[in-house]
């Protein structure tokens, strides 16, 4: 009885350390990748620089953080991992722009992206958890569709607004490959693709169009 109680108390004391550790690695990884995406805009040729500043790619980092965090914790822990990764990306990207380049300029867009990260990060983290640890097909399908959807959304933006055909095809290829390669069964592949087809134009209307409006 005493041994069990002591073990439980030790586990309770270790939880804050585990949470702090997962949040730190997710945030640190996001910070590093944020710097790298800023640098990549100088490395990639022409319109391909848009890929380095892609919201879908940043959401993929948060998705991965949530999936990795799911190994040892609850869905809430995956949400925190996604939040840490996404906010780290924003801070790393604009931090390097401020101190490593000519300055980040007006704070309006960094704050816009930070606000979006506080929403997209936890949601992508939960999506990663549901894909990896979901016990029912509905959660796995929802998580994977939420991962694929932003690539379809950006494919639409590249095609309709920017007229970057190669980038549009690359985004749409990822939109298709994510369900095909990552779903567990043929049925889940079909359901994920169907859900992602709905998510892509919805994301375009809710996210891309307002961003274009404030950027004008």
XYZ file of N, CA, C and O in Angstrom:
864
model
N 0.836 -1.197 0.000
C 0.000 0.000 0.000
C 0.871 1.247 0.000
O 0.694 2.159 -0.797
N 1.854 1.279 0.902
C 2.745 2.436 0.986
C 3.586 2.562 -0.276
O 3.803 3.657 -0.789
N 4.058 1.414 -0.765
C 4.868 1.431 -1.982
C 4.078 1.965 -3.163
O 4.565 2.767 -3.963
N 2.813 1.517 -3.270
C 1.962 1.977 -4.361
C 1.725 3.475 -4.281
O 1.777 4.196 -5.274
N 1.473 3.957 -3.046
C 1.235 5.384 -2.863
C 2.459 6.200 -3.221
O 2.384 7.231 -3.889
N 3.627 5.718 -2.807
C 4.874 6.426 -3.116
C 5.124 6.465 -4.611
O 5.548 7.483 -5.163
N 4.831 5.349 -5.283
C 5.023 5.308 -6.733
C 4.087 6.284 -7.424
O 4.457 6.970 -8.373
N 2.833 6.355 -6.898
C 1.877 7.291 -7.476
C 2.302 8.726 -7.273
O 2.175 9.557 -8.179
N 2.838 9.035 -6.072
C 3.306 10.390 -5.819
C 4.494 10.736 -6.708
O 4.607 11.849 -7.222
N 5.396 9.759 -6.915
C 6.548 10.000 -7.788
C 6.098 10.244 -9.213
O 6.621 11.108 -9.913
N 5.068 9.469 -9.664
C 4.554 9.677 -11.016
C 3.913 11.036 -11.164
O 4.067 11.702 -12.182
N 3.190 11.467 -10.092
C 2.556 12.786 -10.144
C 3.598 13.876 -10.216
O 3.446 14.855 -10.945
N 4.701 13.722 -9.438
C 5.756 14.736 -9.457
C 6.465 14.765 -10.803
O 6.961 15.795 -11.240
N 6.518 13.598 -11.475
C 7.251 13.558 -12.744
C 6.452 14.141 -13.899
O 7.018 14.511 -14.909
N 5.129 14.234 -13.728
C 4.312 14.713 -14.838
C 4.656 16.137 -15.263
O 4.753 16.401 -16.458
N 4.810 17.089 -14.331
C 5.184 18.436 -14.784
C 6.489 18.449 -15.561
O 6.623 19.191 -16.536
N 7.455 17.609 -15.145
C 8.726 17.542 -15.863
C 8.516 16.984 -17.268
O 9.119 17.450 -18.235
N 7.648 15.976 -17.392
C 7.374 15.396 -18.707
C 6.687 16.423 -19.609
O 7.018 16.561 -20.783
N 5.712 17.140 -19.035
C 5.015 18.165 -19.817
C 5.985 19.257 -20.253
O 5.962 19.687 -21.406
N 6.826 19.690 -19.321
C 7.792 20.740 -19.651
C 8.761 20.255 -20.715
O 9.113 21.001 -21.636
N 9.177 18.989 -20.629
C 10.111 18.448 -21.607
C 9.508 18.391 -22.994
O 10.112 18.796 -23.989
N 8.219 17.870 -23.101
C 7.606 17.793 -24.422
C 7.327 19.152 -25.008
O 7.498 19.368 -26.201
N 6.923 20.103 -24.154
C 6.669 21.450 -24.654
C 7.965 22.103 -25.122
O 7.999 22.779 -26.163
N 9.052 21.871 -24.373
C 10.338 22.485 -24.724
C 10.862 21.946 -26.049
O 11.324 22.708 -26.892
N 10.801 20.616 -26.262
C 11.353 20.086 -27.521
C 10.498 20.505 -28.712
O 11.026 20.800 -29.786
N 9.168 20.571 -28.520
C 8.305 20.992 -29.621
C 8.558 22.457 -29.972
O 8.684 22.820 -31.144
N 8.658 23.296 -28.931
C 8.890 24.722 -29.168
C 10.274 24.956 -29.761
O 10.440 25.774 -30.673
N 11.274 24.235 -29.239
C 12.635 24.387 -29.762
C 12.756 23.951 -31.205
O 13.408 24.611 -32.019
N 12.101 22.829 -31.537
C 12.115 22.363 -32.923
C 11.419 23.367 -33.828
O 11.900 23.680 -34.932
N 10.273 23.882 -33.364
C 9.569 24.887 -34.150
C 10.396 26.142 -34.340
O 10.428 26.715 -35.438
N 11.091 26.561 -33.293
C 11.933 27.765 -33.379
C 13.028 27.578 -34.430
O 13.258 28.452 -35.273
N 13.698 26.419 -34.395
C 14.760 26.131 -35.354
C 14.219 26.080 -36.778
O 14.796 26.664 -37.701
N 13.079 25.413 -36.969
C 12.503 25.314 -38.305
C 11.990 26.663 -38.793
O 11.999 26.940 -39.998
N 11.545 27.513 -37.866
C 11.139 28.858 -38.249
C 12.299 29.647 -38.820
O 12.153 30.357 -39.832
N 13.463 29.526 -38.194
C 14.665 30.189 -38.725
C 15.017 29.611 -40.096
O 15.337 30.350 -41.038
N 14.937 28.284 -40.219
C 15.283 27.640 -41.486
C 14.327 28.037 -42.613
O 14.753 28.213 -43.757
N 13.023 28.183 -42.297
C 12.093 28.595 -43.345
C 12.383 30.021 -43.797
O 12.221 30.346 -44.983
N 12.836 30.868 -42.882
C 13.211 32.227 -43.282
C 14.438 32.189 -44.187
O 14.482 32.850 -45.219
N 15.414 31.374 -43.810
C 16.611 31.236 -44.641
C 16.287 30.633 -46.001
O 16.860 31.015 -47.015
N 15.339 29.689 -46.025
C 15.003 28.999 -47.268
C 14.420 29.942 -48.306
O 14.516 29.675 -49.506
N 13.836 31.043 -47.849
C 13.308 32.003 -48.816
C 14.428 32.638 -49.636
O 14.180 33.143 -50.724
N 15.628 32.618 -49.092
C 16.759 33.102 -49.874
C 17.433 32.007 -50.677
O 18.204 32.291 -51.593
N 17.153 30.746 -50.327
C 17.791 29.627 -51.018
C 16.961 29.113 -52.193
O 17.513 28.703 -53.213
N 15.649 29.099 -52.035
C 14.782 28.509 -53.066
C 14.618 29.474 -54.238
O 14.555 30.689 -54.041
N 14.535 28.935 -55.443
C 14.446 29.809 -56.626
C 13.034 30.340 -56.855
O 12.049 29.622 -56.664
N 12.958 31.571 -57.276
C 11.720 32.167 -57.759
C 10.520 31.973 -56.856
O 10.573 32.155 -55.639
N 9.409 31.558 -57.479
C 8.152 31.419 -56.756
C 8.164 30.271 -55.753
O 7.300 30.212 -54.870
N 9.154 29.365 -55.852
C 9.230 28.263 -54.883
C 9.522 28.778 -53.478
O 9.380 28.042 -52.510
N 9.929 30.036 -53.339
C 10.133 30.601 -52.012
C 8.839 30.629 -51.211
O 8.862 30.666 -49.980
N 7.696 30.598 -51.910
C 6.407 30.567 -51.217
C 6.270 29.318 -50.348
O 5.600 29.343 -49.319
N 6.904 28.219 -50.775
C 6.792 26.967 -50.021
C 7.376 27.125 -48.615
O 6.880 26.546 -47.641
N 8.448 27.928 -48.503
C 9.075 28.124 -47.195
C 8.188 28.909 -46.253
O 8.358 28.845 -45.031
N 7.258 29.663 -46.799
C 6.363 30.474 -45.976
C 4.951 29.900 -46.033
O 3.973 30.637 -46.032
N 4.869 28.588 -46.064
C 3.599 27.904 -46.259
C 2.943 27.574 -44.931
O 3.540 26.915 -44.071
N 1.687 28.004 -44.783
C 0.939 27.642 -43.586
C 0.691 26.152 -43.487
O 0.643 25.588 -42.391
N 0.532 25.487 -44.645
C 0.311 24.042 -44.635
C 1.545 23.299 -44.123
O 1.440 22.344 -43.354
N 2.727 23.753 -44.550
C 3.971 23.130 -44.069
C 4.123 23.351 -42.567
O 4.509 22.442 -41.829
N 3.819 24.550 -42.117
C 3.906 24.823 -40.672
C 2.909 23.971 -39.891
O 3.225 23.461 -38.809
N 1.705 23.791 -40.438
C 0.721 22.932 -39.775
C 1.199 21.479 -39.738
O 0.904 20.747 -38.789
N 1.954 21.070 -40.768
C 2.492 19.710 -40.787
C 3.485 19.497 -39.645
O 3.547 18.408 -39.065
N 4.244 20.539 -39.304
C 5.177 20.435 -38.178
C 4.393 20.245 -36.880
O 4.752 19.406 -36.036
N 3.317 21.007 -36.710
C 2.495 20.859 -35.506
C 1.816 19.494 -35.471
O 1.677 18.880 -34.401
N 1.390 18.999 -36.624
C 0.801 17.658 -36.722
C 1.803 16.602 -36.259
O 1.472 15.695 -35.490
N 3.044 16.719 -36.741
C 4.092 15.770 -36.351
C 4.372 15.854 -34.854
O 4.566 14.830 -34.188
N 4.383 17.078 -34.308
C 4.610 17.245 -32.869
C 3.504 16.566 -32.076
O 3.758 15.899 -31.061
N 2.262 16.718 -32.525
C 1.149 16.058 -31.841
C 1.222 14.547 -31.935
O 0.949 13.839 -30.969
N 1.609 14.045 -33.110
C 1.722 12.594 -33.283
C 2.820 12.021 -32.399
O 2.655 10.959 -31.785
N 3.957 12.712 -32.320
C 5.057 12.232 -31.483
C 4.726 12.339 -30.001
O 5.082 11.472 -29.211
N 4.026 13.397 -29.616
C 3.641 13.570 -28.209
C 2.631 12.519 -27.775
O 2.519 12.216 -26.587
N 1.882 11.958 -28.719
C 0.848 10.987 -28.383
C 1.429 9.695 -27.835
O 0.725 8.902 -27.226
N 2.712 9.468 -28.031
C 3.330 8.230 -27.547
C 3.274 8.128 -26.035
O 3.177 7.051 -25.476
N 3.334 9.264 -25.348
C 3.456 9.232 -23.892
C 2.359 9.987 -23.156
O 2.399 10.056 -21.940
N 1.433 10.576 -23.854
C 0.485 11.406 -23.140
C -0.896 11.436 -23.759
O -1.212 10.714 -24.701
N -1.714 12.316 -23.207
C -3.090 12.454 -23.620
C -3.195 13.353 -24.840
O -2.223 13.929 -25.312
N -4.429 13.500 -25.316
C -4.675 14.375 -26.458
C -4.349 15.823 -26.104
O -3.913 16.601 -26.957
N -4.541 16.186 -24.833
C -4.227 17.549 -24.422
C -2.731 17.816 -24.530
O -2.309 18.899 -24.934
N -1.942 16.818 -24.209
C -0.495 16.973 -24.336
C -0.090 17.144 -25.804
O 0.815 17.927 -26.115
N -0.759 16.445 -26.699
C -0.489 16.622 -28.128
C -0.878 18.018 -28.581
O -0.213 18.619 -29.431
N -1.978 18.535 -28.034
C -2.393 19.901 -28.377
C -1.340 20.907 -27.932
O -1.022 21.859 -28.663
N -0.781 20.709 -26.741
C 0.269 21.600 -26.247
C 1.517 21.480 -27.120
O 2.180 22.478 -27.424
N 1.842 20.259 -27.546
C 2.986 20.074 -28.440
C 2.787 20.790 -29.764
O 3.701 21.439 -30.278
N 1.575 20.695 -30.329
C 1.283 21.403 -31.569
C 1.354 22.906 -31.399
O 1.875 23.624 -32.268
N 0.843 23.391 -30.270
C 0.909 24.826 -29.981
C 2.354 25.295 -29.879
O 2.732 26.326 -30.453
N 3.188 24.542 -29.151
C 4.594 24.912 -28.991
C 5.332 24.934 -30.322
O 6.105 25.848 -30.604
N 5.054 23.927 -31.171
C 5.729 23.857 -32.470
C 5.335 25.023 -33.364
O 6.185 25.673 -33.973
N 4.041 25.305 -33.420
C 3.565 26.352 -34.342
C 3.988 27.745 -33.884
O 4.415 28.576 -34.694
N 3.867 28.014 -32.591
C 4.300 29.330 -32.112
C 5.812 29.469 -32.224
O 6.319 30.559 -32.513
N 6.544 28.364 -32.029
C 7.992 28.403 -32.227
C 8.363 28.753 -33.657
O 9.303 29.512 -33.903
N 7.620 28.222 -34.619
C 7.850 28.550 -36.024
C 7.680 30.047 -36.280
O 8.512 30.674 -36.954
N 6.613 30.620 -35.739
C 6.358 32.048 -35.953
C 7.458 32.890 -35.307
O 8.000 33.819 -35.923
N 7.805 32.550 -34.074
C 8.827 33.324 -33.367
C 10.183 33.182 -34.062
O 10.922 34.156 -34.227
N 10.518 31.943 -34.488
C 11.791 31.735 -35.171
C 11.855 32.463 -36.498
O 12.873 33.092 -36.819
N 10.772 32.416 -37.251
C 10.744 33.056 -38.569
C 10.897 34.574 -38.440
O 11.774 35.189 -39.061
N 10.045 35.171 -37.640
C 10.074 36.630 -37.528
C 11.222 37.121 -36.643
O 11.707 38.237 -36.827
N 11.652 36.279 -35.710
C 12.818 36.649 -34.904
C 14.064 36.752 -35.753
O 14.855 37.701 -35.619
N 14.239 35.783 -36.668
C 15.396 35.859 -37.558
C 15.264 37.029 -38.525
O 16.250 37.694 -38.854
N 14.020 37.286 -38.985
C 13.809 38.438 -39.867
C 14.196 39.734 -39.173
O 14.758 40.644 -39.786
N 13.914 39.792 -37.865
C 14.203 41.017 -37.116
C 15.685 41.172 -36.829
O 16.261 42.249 -37.031
N 16.330 40.099 -36.374
C 17.707 40.216 -35.887
C 18.755 39.698 -36.885
O 19.930 40.039 -36.758
N 18.335 38.894 -37.870
C 19.292 38.344 -38.817
C 19.217 38.964 -40.188
O 20.115 38.773 -41.010
N 18.127 39.686 -40.451
C 17.980 40.338 -41.753
C 17.825 41.839 -41.536
O 18.473 42.416 -40.666
N 16.927 42.444 -42.288
C 16.773 43.903 -42.234
C 15.648 44.354 -41.322
O 15.226 45.508 -41.360
N 15.121 43.436 -40.508
C 14.024 43.781 -39.615
C 12.714 43.189 -40.096
O 12.491 43.026 -41.307
N 11.837 42.866 -39.154
C 10.553 42.246 -39.485
C 9.518 43.263 -39.926
O 8.453 42.890 -40.424
N 9.807 44.552 -39.758
C 8.854 45.581 -40.166
C 7.717 45.721 -39.176
O 7.878 45.515 -37.973
N 6.541 46.035 -39.710
C 5.353 46.235 -38.872
C 5.004 44.945 -38.130
O 5.149 43.852 -38.655
N 4.512 45.072 -36.917
C 4.154 43.907 -36.107
C 2.802 43.313 -36.481
O 2.423 42.282 -35.923
N 2.107 43.934 -37.422
C 0.749 43.476 -37.740
C 0.750 42.012 -38.194
O 0.020 41.182 -37.634
N 1.563 41.679 -39.187
C 1.547 40.313 -39.708
C 2.147 39.290 -38.742
O 1.619 38.180 -38.623
N 3.239 39.601 -38.030
C 3.674 38.644 -37.010
C 2.588 38.328 -35.991
O 2.422 37.170 -35.575
N 1.817 39.341 -35.598
C 0.743 39.107 -34.621
C -0.400 38.310 -35.248
O -1.011 37.466 -34.578
N -0.682 38.580 -36.534
C -1.707 37.788 -37.228
C -1.316 36.316 -37.248
O -2.110 35.418 -36.919
N -0.049 36.040 -37.641
C 0.411 34.659 -37.725
C 0.492 34.007 -36.347
O 0.217 32.811 -36.202
N 0.853 34.799 -35.336
C 0.911 34.241 -33.986
C -0.488 33.877 -33.498
O -0.684 32.827 -32.870
N -1.456 34.742 -33.795
C -2.833 34.425 -33.430
C -3.329 33.176 -34.134
O -3.998 32.319 -33.528
N -2.991 33.036 -35.421
C -3.389 31.841 -36.158
C -2.696 30.596 -35.606
O -3.280 29.511 -35.556
N -1.427 30.768 -35.181
C -0.686 29.632 -34.622
C -1.334 29.130 -33.348
O -1.320 27.918 -33.067
N -1.897 30.039 -32.560
C -2.532 29.641 -31.300
C -3.806 28.837 -31.535
O -4.281 28.146 -30.630
N -4.367 28.941 -32.742
C -5.544 28.136 -33.097
C -5.125 26.898 -33.883
O -5.487 25.767 -33.539
N -4.334 27.108 -34.948
C -3.955 25.995 -35.825
C -3.022 25.005 -35.139
O -3.092 23.802 -35.403
N -2.134 25.505 -34.264
C -1.177 24.624 -33.609
C -1.832 23.535 -32.773
O -1.596 22.334 -33.004
N -2.685 23.896 -31.798
C -3.353 22.852 -31.011
C -4.230 21.938 -31.854
O -4.266 20.726 -31.637
N -4.956 22.511 -32.840
C -5.817 21.680 -33.684
C -5.002 20.673 -34.494
O -5.382 19.502 -34.615
N -3.855 21.123 -35.030
C -2.998 20.203 -35.782
C -2.381 19.159 -34.868
O -2.211 17.997 -35.266
N -2.032 19.564 -33.643
C -1.503 18.603 -32.673
C -2.519 17.526 -32.330
O -2.183 16.336 -32.259
N -3.773 17.929 -32.121
C -4.842 16.964 -31.852
C -5.051 16.057 -33.066
O -5.262 14.851 -32.926
N -4.973 16.647 -34.281
C -5.110 15.835 -35.496
C -4.031 14.762 -35.565
O -4.302 13.605 -35.926
N -2.801 15.138 -35.197
C -1.717 14.157 -35.180
C -1.965 13.049 -34.174
O -1.684 11.869 -34.432
N -2.482 13.421 -33.008
C -2.806 12.427 -31.975
C -3.899 11.483 -32.472
O -3.787 10.257 -32.312
N -4.949 12.036 -33.045
C -6.057 11.199 -33.518
C -5.613 10.255 -34.626
O -6.054 9.118 -34.685
N -4.741 10.751 -35.517
C -4.266 9.875 -36.580
C -3.454 8.718 -36.023
O -3.634 7.564 -36.425
N -2.592 8.996 -35.069
C -1.684 7.954 -34.586
C -2.297 7.063 -33.525
O -2.049 5.860 -33.500
N -3.113 7.657 -32.636
C -3.603 6.898 -31.486
C -5.102 6.684 -31.490
O -5.630 6.048 -30.576
N -5.808 7.219 -32.497
C -7.263 7.097 -32.519
C -7.707 5.642 -32.570
O -7.251 4.884 -33.419
N -8.619 5.276 -31.670
C -9.085 3.896 -31.625
C -10.229 3.630 -32.585
O -10.560 2.479 -32.854
N -10.873 4.688 -33.080
C -11.947 4.498 -34.036
C -11.597 5.201 -35.346
O -10.827 6.163 -35.376
N -12.172 4.709 -36.416
C -11.838 5.210 -37.752
C -12.217 6.672 -37.926
O -11.538 7.410 -38.647
N -13.286 7.125 -37.262
C -13.723 8.506 -37.446
C -12.658 9.499 -37.011
O -12.417 10.496 -37.700
N -12.021 9.226 -35.898
C -10.976 10.140 -35.439
C -9.745 10.077 -36.328
O -9.131 11.107 -36.624
N -9.372 8.889 -36.747
C -8.211 8.767 -37.632
C -8.463 9.493 -38.961
O -7.593 10.189 -39.481
N -9.658 9.334 -39.499
C -10.019 9.995 -40.754
C -10.039 11.508 -40.572
O -9.504 12.267 -41.398
N -10.635 11.981 -39.482
C -10.708 13.422 -39.221
C -9.320 14.019 -39.061
O -9.014 15.081 -39.622
N -8.457 13.334 -38.299
C -7.097 13.835 -38.086
C -6.308 13.917 -39.373
O -5.639 14.922 -39.643
N -6.405 12.892 -40.202
C -5.639 12.871 -41.446
C -6.210 13.859 -42.465
O -5.456 14.489 -43.221
N -7.523 14.023 -42.488
C -8.138 15.008 -43.391
C -7.733 16.421 -42.996
O -7.508 17.280 -43.860
N -7.618 16.665 -41.687
C -7.180 17.983 -41.219
C -5.723 18.248 -41.588
O -5.308 19.409 -41.722
N -4.937 17.200 -41.748
C -3.545 17.326 -42.181
C -3.468 17.600 -43.682
O -2.729 18.468 -44.150
N -4.263 16.880 -44.469
C -4.222 17.017 -45.923
C -4.903 18.297 -46.403
O -4.473 18.913 -47.385
N -5.971 18.701 -45.721
C -6.772 19.829 -46.162
C -5.998 21.103 -46.451
O -6.211 21.733 -47.504
N -5.083 21.543 -45.563
C -4.340 22.777 -45.843
C -3.512 22.728 -47.127
O -3.318 23.764 -47.769
N -3.020 21.556 -47.512
C -2.274 21.471 -48.773
C -3.207 21.668 -49.969
O -2.842 22.298 -50.964
N -4.430 21.140 -49.868
C -5.411 21.410 -50.912
C -5.792 22.876 -50.954
O -5.942 23.463 -52.031
N -5.943 23.484 -49.780
C -6.259 24.908 -49.687
C -5.180 25.748 -50.363
O -5.481 26.655 -51.153
N -3.923 25.427 -50.085
C -2.843 26.199 -50.690
C -2.705 25.902 -52.185
O -2.333 26.785 -52.960
N -3.019 24.689 -52.587
C -3.027 24.388 -54.010
C -4.026 25.263 -54.754
O -3.739 25.763 -55.854
N -5.198 25.469 -54.153
C -6.194 26.350 -54.756
C -5.681 27.785 -54.827
O -5.870 28.478 -55.831
N -5.020 28.234 -53.760
C -4.498 29.603 -53.736
C -3.402 29.793 -54.786
O -3.369 30.813 -55.484
N -2.516 28.807 -54.914
C -1.456 28.899 -55.923
C -2.049 28.936 -57.333
O -1.559 29.661 -58.203
N -3.106 28.160 -57.548
C -3.685 28.077 -58.891
C -4.523 29.306 -59.232
O -4.392 29.872 -60.319
N -5.381 29.740 -58.317
C -6.342 30.787 -58.644
C -5.813 32.195 -58.435
O -6.092 33.087 -59.224
N -5.050 32.379 -57.360
C -4.637 33.742 -57.015
C -3.240 34.094 -57.517
O -3.027 35.182 -58.050
N -2.303 33.172 -57.334
C -0.918 33.470 -57.671
C -0.529 32.971 -59.059
O 0.490 33.413 -59.602
N -1.305 32.039 -59.601
C -1.026 31.471 -60.926
C 0.359 30.832 -60.987
O 1.082 30.985 -61.964
N 0.724 30.117 -59.891
C 1.972 29.366 -59.838
C 1.634 27.895 -60.088
O 1.352 27.138 -59.161
N 1.640 27.479 -61.330
C 1.187 26.127 -61.676
C 2.035 25.020 -61.034
O 1.480 24.077 -60.462
N 3.387 25.073 -61.075
C 4.155 23.982 -60.459
C 3.899 23.856 -58.961
O 3.788 22.734 -58.441
N 3.813 24.989 -58.264
C 3.560 24.951 -56.832
C 2.155 24.420 -56.534
O 1.942 23.693 -55.549
N 1.202 24.789 -57.391
C -0.158 24.282 -57.216
C -0.194 22.765 -57.373
O -0.807 22.057 -56.560
N 0.497 22.242 -58.402
C 0.524 20.792 -58.614
C 1.240 20.077 -57.468
O 0.830 18.989 -57.053
N 2.303 20.689 -56.947
C 3.029 20.073 -55.828
C 2.138 19.985 -54.592
O 2.096 18.949 -53.899
N 1.408 21.065 -54.296
C 0.512 21.067 -53.130
C -0.617 20.064 -53.312
O -0.975 19.328 -52.370
N -1.185 20.010 -54.500
C -2.281 19.076 -54.748
C -1.806 17.628 -54.736
O -2.545 16.726 -54.335
N -0.544 17.407 -55.152
C 0.007 16.048 -55.067
C 0.109 15.597 -53.610
O -0.243 14.456 -53.272
N 0.584 16.487 -52.737
C 0.640 16.161 -51.309
C -0.758 15.951 -50.740
O -0.979 15.062 -49.914
N -1.700 16.767 -51.191
C -3.095 16.643 -50.767
C -3.627 15.236 -51.050
O -4.368 14.661 -50.243
N -3.241 14.663 -52.178
C -3.687 13.322 -52.544
C -2.862 12.229 -51.873
O -3.399 11.199 -51.450
N -1.551 12.450 -51.780
C -0.667 11.402 -51.267
C -0.831 11.175 -49.768
O -0.655 10.045 -49.294
N -1.140 12.222 -49.016
C -1.271 12.065 -47.562
C -2.330 11.022 -47.208
O -2.050 10.079 -46.448
N -3.566 11.117 -47.723
C -4.534 10.052 -47.415
C -4.133 8.691 -47.975
O -4.316 7.658 -47.316
N -3.587 8.685 -49.205
C -3.272 7.412 -49.842
C -2.169 6.652 -49.117
O -2.208 5.423 -49.022
N -1.187 7.374 -48.589
C -0.030 6.723 -47.969
C -0.166 6.541 -46.461
O 0.457 5.648 -45.895
N -0.957 7.379 -45.809
C -0.972 7.381 -44.345
C -2.212 6.753 -43.727
O -2.214 6.447 -42.535
N -3.275 6.583 -44.497
C -4.473 5.923 -43.961
C -4.224 4.423 -43.838
O -3.368 3.861 -44.535
N -4.985 3.773 -42.976
C -4.722 2.370 -42.663
C -5.382 1.392 -43.625
O -4.848 0.310 -43.873
N -6.560 1.741 -44.100
C -7.300 0.816 -44.958
C -7.798 1.575 -46.194
O -7.795 2.806 -46.237
N -8.268 0.809 -47.179
C -8.819 1.430 -48.387
C -10.042 2.286 -48.043
O -10.241 3.359 -48.625
N -10.856 1.807 -47.126
C -12.044 2.560 -46.732
C -11.644 3.884 -46.081
O -12.224 4.934 -46.386
N -10.660 3.839 -45.195
C -10.202 5.063 -44.542
C -9.557 6.017 -45.550
O -9.681 7.241 -45.419
N -8.879 5.482 -46.549
C -8.302 6.338 -47.588
C -9.401 7.097 -48.325
O -9.294 8.300 -48.562
N -10.457 6.378 -48.698
C -11.549 7.019 -49.432
C -12.257 8.060 -48.565
O -12.555 9.171 -49.034
N -12.516 7.721 -47.305
C -13.210 8.655 -46.407
C -12.342 9.880 -46.117
O -12.839 11.017 -46.067
N -11.037 9.658 -45.931
C -10.133 10.775 -45.658
C -10.067 11.721 -46.848
O -10.117 12.942 -46.688
N -9.964 11.161 -48.024
C -9.902 11.994 -49.227
C -11.193 12.788 -49.405
O -11.169 13.980 -49.739
N -12.339 12.143 -49.143
C -13.617 12.838 -49.259
C -13.714 13.983 -48.248
O -14.156 15.089 -48.582
N -13.274 13.729 -47.009
C -13.315 14.777 -45.983
C -12.343 15.903 -46.314
O -12.642 17.087 -46.121
N -11.164 15.550 -46.844
C -10.170 16.566 -47.190
C -10.655 17.433 -48.343
O -10.357 18.636 -48.396
N -11.414 16.841 -49.274
C -11.976 17.610 -50.384
C -12.930 18.685 -49.865
O -13.030 19.773 -50.432
N -13.603 18.403 -48.772
C -14.469 19.405 -48.146
C -13.632 20.440 -47.395
O -13.915 21.643 -47.439
N -12.589 19.970 -46.699
C -11.760 20.872 -45.876
C -11.018 21.909 -46.724
O -10.854 23.056 -46.291
N -10.555 21.514 -47.909
C -9.707 22.402 -48.713
C -10.430 23.689 -49.127
O -9.950 24.796 -48.834
N -11.596 23.631 -49.786
C -12.279 24.886 -50.138
C -12.808 25.636 -48.928
O -12.869 26.875 -48.933
N -13.169 24.899 -47.875
C -13.624 25.569 -46.651
C -12.491 26.377 -46.040
O -12.666 27.540 -45.642
N -11.298 25.775 -45.975
C -10.131 26.493 -45.471
C -9.780 27.682 -46.339
O -9.373 28.740 -45.848
N -9.956 27.517 -47.659
C -9.681 28.624 -48.582
C -10.604 29.803 -48.279
O -10.171 30.961 -48.250
N -11.879 29.506 -48.053
C -12.847 30.576 -47.793
C -12.641 31.213 -46.428
O -12.772 32.436 -46.275
N -12.289 30.402 -45.422
C -12.206 30.909 -44.046
C -10.838 31.511 -43.736
O -10.741 32.453 -42.936
N -9.770 30.994 -44.375
C -8.411 31.428 -44.029
C -7.763 32.232 -45.146
O -7.316 33.363 -44.946
N -7.704 31.658 -46.353
C -6.978 32.303 -47.444
C -7.614 33.631 -47.869
O -6.914 34.630 -48.052
N -8.913 33.657 -48.042
C -9.563 34.883 -48.502
C -9.408 36.037 -47.506
O -9.057 37.161 -47.911
N -9.610 35.821 -46.195
C -9.347 36.926 -45.256
C -7.895 37.366 -45.248
O -7.606 38.568 -45.130
N -6.942 36.425 -45.389
C -5.530 36.803 -45.437
C -5.232 37.657 -46.663
O -4.459 38.621 -46.584
N -5.829 37.297 -47.785
C -5.627 38.104 -48.988
C -6.221 39.511 -48.808
O -5.658 40.500 -49.284
N -7.320 39.584 -48.102
C -7.977 40.870 -47.887
C -7.111 41.783 -47.020
O -6.929 42.955 -47.335
N -6.544 41.236 -45.918
C -5.721 42.074 -45.041
C -4.370 42.379 -45.665
O -3.705 43.355 -45.305
N -3.933 41.531 -46.642
C -2.657 41.773 -47.306
C -2.762 42.828 -48.407
O -1.746 43.353 -48.852
N -3.971 43.078 -48.860
C -4.161 44.006 -49.989
C -3.823 45.448 -49.590
O -3.955 45.839 -48.450
